[in-house]
Coordinates of C-alpha atoms in Angstrom, one line a residue:
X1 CA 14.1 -37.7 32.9
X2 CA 10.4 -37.3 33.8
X3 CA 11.2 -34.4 35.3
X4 CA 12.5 -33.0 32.3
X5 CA 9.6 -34.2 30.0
X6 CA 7.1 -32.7 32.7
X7 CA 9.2 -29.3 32.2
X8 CA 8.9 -29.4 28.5
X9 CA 5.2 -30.3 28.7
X10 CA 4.4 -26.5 30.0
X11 CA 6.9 -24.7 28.2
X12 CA 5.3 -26.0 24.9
X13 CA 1.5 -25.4 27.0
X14 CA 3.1 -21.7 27.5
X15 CA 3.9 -21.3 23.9
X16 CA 0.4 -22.4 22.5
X17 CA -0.9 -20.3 24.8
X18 CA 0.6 -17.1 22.5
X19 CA -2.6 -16.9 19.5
X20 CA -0.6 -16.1 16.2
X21 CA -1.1 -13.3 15.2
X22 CA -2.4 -15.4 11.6
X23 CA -5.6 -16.3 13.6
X24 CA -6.5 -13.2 14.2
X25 CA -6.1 -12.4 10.5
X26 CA -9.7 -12.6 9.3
X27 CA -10.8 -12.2 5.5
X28 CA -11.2 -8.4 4.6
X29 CA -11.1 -6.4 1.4
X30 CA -7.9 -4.7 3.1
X31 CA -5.4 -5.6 5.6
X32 CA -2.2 -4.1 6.8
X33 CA 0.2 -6.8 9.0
X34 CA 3.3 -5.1 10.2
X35 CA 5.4 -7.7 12.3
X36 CA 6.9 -5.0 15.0
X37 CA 5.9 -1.8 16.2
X38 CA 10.1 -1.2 15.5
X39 CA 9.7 -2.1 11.8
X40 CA 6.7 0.2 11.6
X41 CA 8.5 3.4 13.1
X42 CA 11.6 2.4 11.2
X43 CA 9.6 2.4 7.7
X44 CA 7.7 5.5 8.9
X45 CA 11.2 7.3 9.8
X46 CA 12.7 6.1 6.3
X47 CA 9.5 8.0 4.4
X48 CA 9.5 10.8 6.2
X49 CA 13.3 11.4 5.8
X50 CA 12.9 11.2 2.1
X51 CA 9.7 13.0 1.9
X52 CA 10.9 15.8 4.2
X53 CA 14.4 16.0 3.7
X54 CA 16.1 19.1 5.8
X55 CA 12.2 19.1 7.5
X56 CA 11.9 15.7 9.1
X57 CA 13.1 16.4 12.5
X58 CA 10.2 19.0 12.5
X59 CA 7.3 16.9 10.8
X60 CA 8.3 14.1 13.1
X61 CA 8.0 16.2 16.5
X62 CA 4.3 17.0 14.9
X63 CA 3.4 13.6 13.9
X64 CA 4.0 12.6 17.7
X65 CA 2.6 15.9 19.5
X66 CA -0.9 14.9 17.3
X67 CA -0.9 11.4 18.1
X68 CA -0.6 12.7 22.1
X69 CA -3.0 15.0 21.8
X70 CA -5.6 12.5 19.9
X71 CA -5.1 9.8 21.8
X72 CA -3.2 10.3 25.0
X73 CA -0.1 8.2 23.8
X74 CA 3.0 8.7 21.6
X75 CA 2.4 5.9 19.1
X76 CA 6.8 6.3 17.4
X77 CA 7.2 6.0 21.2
X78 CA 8.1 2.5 22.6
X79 CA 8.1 3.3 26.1
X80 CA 5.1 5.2 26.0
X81 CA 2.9 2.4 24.5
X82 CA 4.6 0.2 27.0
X83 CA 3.3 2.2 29.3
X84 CA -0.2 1.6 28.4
X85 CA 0.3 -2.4 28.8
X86 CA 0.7 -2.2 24.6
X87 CA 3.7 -4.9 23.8
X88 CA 6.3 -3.7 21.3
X89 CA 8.1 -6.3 20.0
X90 CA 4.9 -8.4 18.2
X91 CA 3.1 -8.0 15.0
X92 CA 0.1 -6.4 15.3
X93 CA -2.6 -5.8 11.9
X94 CA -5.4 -3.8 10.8
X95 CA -8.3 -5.7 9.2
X96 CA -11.0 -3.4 6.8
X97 CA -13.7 -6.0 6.5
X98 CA -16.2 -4.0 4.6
X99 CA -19.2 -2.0 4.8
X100 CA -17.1 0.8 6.8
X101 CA -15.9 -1.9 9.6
X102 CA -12.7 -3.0 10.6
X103 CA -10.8 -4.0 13.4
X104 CA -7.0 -3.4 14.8
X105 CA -5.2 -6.3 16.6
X106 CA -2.9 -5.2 19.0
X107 CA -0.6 -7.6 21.2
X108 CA -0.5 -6.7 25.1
X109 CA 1.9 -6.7 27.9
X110 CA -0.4 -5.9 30.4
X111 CA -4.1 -6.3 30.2
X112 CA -5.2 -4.7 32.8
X113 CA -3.0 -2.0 32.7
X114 CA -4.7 -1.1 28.6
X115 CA -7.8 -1.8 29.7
X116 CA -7.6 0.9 32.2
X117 CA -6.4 3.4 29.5
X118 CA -9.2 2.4 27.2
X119 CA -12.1 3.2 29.5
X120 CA -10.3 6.5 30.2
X121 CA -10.0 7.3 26.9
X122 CA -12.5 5.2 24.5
X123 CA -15.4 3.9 26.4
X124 CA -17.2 3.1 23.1
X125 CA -14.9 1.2 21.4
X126 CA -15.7 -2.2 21.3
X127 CA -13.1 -5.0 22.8
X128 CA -12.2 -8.7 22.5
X129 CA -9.5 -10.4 24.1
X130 CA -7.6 -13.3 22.5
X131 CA -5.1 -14.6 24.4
X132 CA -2.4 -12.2 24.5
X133 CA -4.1 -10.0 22.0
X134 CA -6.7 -7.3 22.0
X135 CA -9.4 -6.7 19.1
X136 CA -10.7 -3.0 18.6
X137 CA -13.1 -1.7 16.9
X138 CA -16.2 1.0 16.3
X139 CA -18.5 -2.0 15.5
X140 CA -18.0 -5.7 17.6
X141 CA -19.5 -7.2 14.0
X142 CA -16.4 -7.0 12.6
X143 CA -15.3 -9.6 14.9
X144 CA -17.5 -12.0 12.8
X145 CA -14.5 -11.7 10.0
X146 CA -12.7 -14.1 12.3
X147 CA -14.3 -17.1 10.9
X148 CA -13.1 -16.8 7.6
X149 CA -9.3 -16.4 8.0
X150 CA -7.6 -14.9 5.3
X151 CA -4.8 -17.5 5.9
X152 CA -7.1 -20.0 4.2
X153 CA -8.4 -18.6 1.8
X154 CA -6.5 -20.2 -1.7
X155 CA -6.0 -16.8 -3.2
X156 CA -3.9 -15.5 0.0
X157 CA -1.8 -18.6 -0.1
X158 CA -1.4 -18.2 -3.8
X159 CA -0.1 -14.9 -3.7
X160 CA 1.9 -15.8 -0.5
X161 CA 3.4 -18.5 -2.0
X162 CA 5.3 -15.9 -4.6
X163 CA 6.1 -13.9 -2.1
X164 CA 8.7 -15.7 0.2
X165 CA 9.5 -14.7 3.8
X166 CA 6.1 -12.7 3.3
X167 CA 5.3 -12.8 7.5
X168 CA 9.1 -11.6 8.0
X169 CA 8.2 -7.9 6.7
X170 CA 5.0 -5.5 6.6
X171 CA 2.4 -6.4 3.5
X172 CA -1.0 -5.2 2.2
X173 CA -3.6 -7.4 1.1
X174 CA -6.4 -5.7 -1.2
X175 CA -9.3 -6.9 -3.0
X176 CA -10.7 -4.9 -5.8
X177 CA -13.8 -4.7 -4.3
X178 CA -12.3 -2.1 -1.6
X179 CA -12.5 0.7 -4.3
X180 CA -15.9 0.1 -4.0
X181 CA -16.6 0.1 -0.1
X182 CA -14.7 3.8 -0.1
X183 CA -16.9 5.5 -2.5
X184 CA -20.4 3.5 -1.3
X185 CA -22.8 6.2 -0.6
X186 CA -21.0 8.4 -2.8
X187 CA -23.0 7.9 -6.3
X188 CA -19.7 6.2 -7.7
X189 CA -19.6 2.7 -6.8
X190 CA -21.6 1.8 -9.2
X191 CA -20.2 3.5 -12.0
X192 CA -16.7 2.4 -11.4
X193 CA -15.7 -0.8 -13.6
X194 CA -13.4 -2.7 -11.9
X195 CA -12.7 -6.8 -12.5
X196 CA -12.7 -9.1 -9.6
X197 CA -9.2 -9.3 -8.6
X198 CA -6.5 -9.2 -5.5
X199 CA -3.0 -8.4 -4.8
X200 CA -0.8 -8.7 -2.0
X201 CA 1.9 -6.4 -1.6
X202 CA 5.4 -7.2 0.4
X203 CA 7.3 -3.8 2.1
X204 CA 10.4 -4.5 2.8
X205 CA 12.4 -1.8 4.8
X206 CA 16.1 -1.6 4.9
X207 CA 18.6 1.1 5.7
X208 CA 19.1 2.7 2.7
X209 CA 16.5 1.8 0.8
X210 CA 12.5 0.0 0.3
X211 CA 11.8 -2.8 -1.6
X212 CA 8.1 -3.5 -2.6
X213 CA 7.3 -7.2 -4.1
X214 CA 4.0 -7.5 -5.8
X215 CA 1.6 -10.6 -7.1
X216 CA -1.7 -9.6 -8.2
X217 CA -4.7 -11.5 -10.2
X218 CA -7.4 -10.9 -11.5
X219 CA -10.9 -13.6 -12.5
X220 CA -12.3 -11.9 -15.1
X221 CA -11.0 -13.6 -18.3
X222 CA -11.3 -10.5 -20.3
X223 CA -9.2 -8.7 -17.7
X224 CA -6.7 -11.4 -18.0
X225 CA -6.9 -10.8 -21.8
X226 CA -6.3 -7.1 -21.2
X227 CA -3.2 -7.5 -18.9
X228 CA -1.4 -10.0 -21.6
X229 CA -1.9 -7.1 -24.2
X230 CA -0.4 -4.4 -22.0
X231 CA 2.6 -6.7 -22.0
X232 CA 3.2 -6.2 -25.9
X233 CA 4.6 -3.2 -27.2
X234 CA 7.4 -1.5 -29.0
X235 CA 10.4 -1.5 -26.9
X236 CA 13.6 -0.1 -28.6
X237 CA 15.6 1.0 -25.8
X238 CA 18.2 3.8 -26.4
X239 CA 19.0 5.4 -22.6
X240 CA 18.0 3.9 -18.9
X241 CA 16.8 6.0 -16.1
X242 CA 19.7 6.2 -14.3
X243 CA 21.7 8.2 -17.1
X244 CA 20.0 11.2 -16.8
X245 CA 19.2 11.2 -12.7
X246 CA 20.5 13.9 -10.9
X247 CA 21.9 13.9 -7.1
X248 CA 19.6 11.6 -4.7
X249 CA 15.9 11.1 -5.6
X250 CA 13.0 10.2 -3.4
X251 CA 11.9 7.5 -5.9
X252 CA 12.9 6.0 -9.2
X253 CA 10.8 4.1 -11.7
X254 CA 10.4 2.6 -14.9
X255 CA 7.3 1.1 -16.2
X256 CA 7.1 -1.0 -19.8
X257 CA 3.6 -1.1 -20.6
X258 CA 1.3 -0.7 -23.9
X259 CA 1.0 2.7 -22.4
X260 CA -1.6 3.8 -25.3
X261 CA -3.8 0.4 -24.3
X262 CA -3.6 1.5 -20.3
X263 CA -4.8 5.0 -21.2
X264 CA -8.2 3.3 -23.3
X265 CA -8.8 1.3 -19.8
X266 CA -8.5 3.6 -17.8
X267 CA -10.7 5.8 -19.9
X268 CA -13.6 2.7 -19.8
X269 CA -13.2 2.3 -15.7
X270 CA -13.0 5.9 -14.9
X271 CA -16.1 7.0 -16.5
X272 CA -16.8 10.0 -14.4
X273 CA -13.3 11.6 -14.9
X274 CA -12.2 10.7 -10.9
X275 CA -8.9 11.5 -11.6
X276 CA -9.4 14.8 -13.7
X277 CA -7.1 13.3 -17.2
X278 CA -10.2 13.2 -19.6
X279 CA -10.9 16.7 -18.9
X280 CA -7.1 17.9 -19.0
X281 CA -6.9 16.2 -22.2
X282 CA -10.4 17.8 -23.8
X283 CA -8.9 21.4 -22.0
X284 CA -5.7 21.3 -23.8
X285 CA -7.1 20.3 -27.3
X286 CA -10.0 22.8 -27.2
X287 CA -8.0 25.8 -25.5
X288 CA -4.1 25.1 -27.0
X289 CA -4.9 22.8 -29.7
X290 CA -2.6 20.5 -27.9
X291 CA -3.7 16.9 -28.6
X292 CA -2.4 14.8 -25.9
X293 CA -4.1 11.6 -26.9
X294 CA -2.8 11.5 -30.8
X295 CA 0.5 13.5 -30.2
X296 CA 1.6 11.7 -27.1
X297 CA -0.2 9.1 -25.4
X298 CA -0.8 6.9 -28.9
X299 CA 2.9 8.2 -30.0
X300 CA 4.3 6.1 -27.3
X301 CA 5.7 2.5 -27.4
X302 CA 6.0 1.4 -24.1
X303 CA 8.7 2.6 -21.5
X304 CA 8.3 5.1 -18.9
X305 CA 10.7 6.1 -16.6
X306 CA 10.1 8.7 -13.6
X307 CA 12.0 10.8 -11.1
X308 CA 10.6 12.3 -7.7
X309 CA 13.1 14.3 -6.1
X310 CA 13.1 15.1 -2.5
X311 CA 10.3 17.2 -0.8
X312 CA 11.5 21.0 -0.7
X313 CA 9.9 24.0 -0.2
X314 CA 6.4 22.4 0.0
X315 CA 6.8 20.3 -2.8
X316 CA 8.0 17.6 -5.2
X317 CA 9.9 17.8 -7.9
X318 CA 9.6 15.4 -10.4
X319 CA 10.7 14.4 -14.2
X320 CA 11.4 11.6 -16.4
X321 CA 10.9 10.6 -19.6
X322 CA 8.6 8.9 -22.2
X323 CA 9.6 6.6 -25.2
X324 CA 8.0 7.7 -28.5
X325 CA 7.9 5.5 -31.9
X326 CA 7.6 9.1 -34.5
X327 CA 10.5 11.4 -33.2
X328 CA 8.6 14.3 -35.6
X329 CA 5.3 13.6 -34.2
X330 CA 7.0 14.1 -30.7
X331 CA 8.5 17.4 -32.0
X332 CA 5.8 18.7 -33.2
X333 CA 3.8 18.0 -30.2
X334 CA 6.2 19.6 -27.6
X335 CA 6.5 22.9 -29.9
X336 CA 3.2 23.4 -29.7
X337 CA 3.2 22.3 -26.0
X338 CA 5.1 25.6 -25.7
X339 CA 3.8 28.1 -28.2

């Protein structure tokens, strides 16, 4: 019997050994977990299938001849990361801390073996190794990140806690502030008006299909104001999207929002026209007389839905459909559209 216990004693010291992959999770404006290097190809293969359509096999064989070339392994490859002492069957996560830093965890097979194959082929990256893992990064201060885990922090575990099985699939954690950290240096940063907020999103990959779960929040009470508002508006249904789909679509969506009430927000947090709308909107009223604001944007009363067909021929193909309160006003609008 003592045997026994003494047997159990290091298999549980052999397990504790293994770091979760949690504590290497520190807090960071974005962070990617993916719980297998298999889930990651599979959910790459799925997009690039319906992206690509009759192109795939092609874009597939470039994404792996680039990722040779820049790096001297074939990351959709088990065998060859395998062969740089990279284990396969682990999560592994990217952590953007902020500031332009990050980190990527990796798990390992063979320590030695990736060690080797780092100095060969990036002698200025910086290391740590945790256990079975290994830290990367252009600056070791990103390290620092670890002693704030994102685990603990009470808005993670609140948005965790709607999300169950969360650590079973890939998910992305943002803060609003990470809008911020991408345009720093640019002039924009400042100008950008974004509440203080966070969202974890859960991407779940299955044969046929993806699934992505959402919670997000936000801290500003007027934001909070602003989302119950987009919530109320004139719904008054008369055809779904899938009555008017056509053969076997990338992506299908349907939005109910107070689409008129998102379009004044967006206006107030995009001050400098990032996205190019304001300006499309002034172009069309001044040069066609077209007045997308009154015609369409205030005409509508809240449902959206949205087709993106298959990649072909270098592009998308999309359509869908908006719902309008004044069927005249929508008339009247789309004639001009087309004169």
């Amino acid at each position: 019997m003592k045997r026994w216990i003494g047997f159990l004693y290091l298999l549980m010291a052999f397990v504790w050994a293994e770091t979760p992959i949690d504590a290497l999770v520190g807090r960071g404006e974005l962070v990617i977990y993916v719980p297998s290097h298999g889930y990651l190809v599979e959910g790459m293969r799925f997009m690039f299938s319906h992206f690509y359509g009759a192109n795939f096999q092609q874009k597939w064989a470039e994404l792996s001849a680039q990722s040779v070339a820049g790096y001297g392994v074939d990351f959709l490859d088990a065998k060859s990361l395998a062969s740089v002492g990279i284990a396969t069957n682990l999560p592994l996560v990217f952590v953007h801390v902020g500031d332009d830093k990050g980190y990527l965890a990796l798990p390992l097979a063979q320590r030695k073996t990736f060690e080797a194959y780092v100095k060969k082929n990036f002698s200025s990256v910086a290391l740590r190794f945790v256990s079975n893992y290994v830290l990367l990064s252009q600056n070791s201060n990103a390290f620092d990140s670890l002693a704030t885990p994102l685990v603990k922090e009470k808005s993670f575990l609140l948005a965790a806690s709607r999300l169950p099985d969360v650590w079973r699939y890939g998910w992305v954690w943002f803060e609003s502030r990470y809008l911020s950290s991408m345009t720093r240096g640019t002039g924009v940063s400042d100008k950008v008006n974004l509440p203080s907020g966070f969202g974890l999103v859960s991407v779940i990959f299955q044969p046929q299909n993806l699934i992505v779960k959402s919670y997000t929040a936000s801290f500003d009470k007027e934001q909070e104001s602003f989302l119950y508002q987009l919530q109320n508006f004139e719904n008054m249904p008369r055809f779904a999207v899938l009555d008017y789909v056509r053969g076997n679509p990338m992506l299908i969506g349907r939005v109910n929002l107070n689409l008129s009430l998102l379009y004044r927000y967006y206006r107030l947090v995009d001050k400098l026209d990032m996205m190019g709308i304001a300006s499309l909107v002034a172009d069309l009223k001044q040069k066609y007389n077209v007045d997308l604001e009154r015609d369409l944007i205030q005409n509508s009363e809240g449902r959206l839905h949205f087709i993106v067909d298959r990649f072909s021929r270098g592009q998308f193909m999309y359509y869908g459909s908006v719902g309008i309160k004044n069927k005249l006003v929508a008339q009247n609008f789309m004639e001009t559209l087309k004169n």
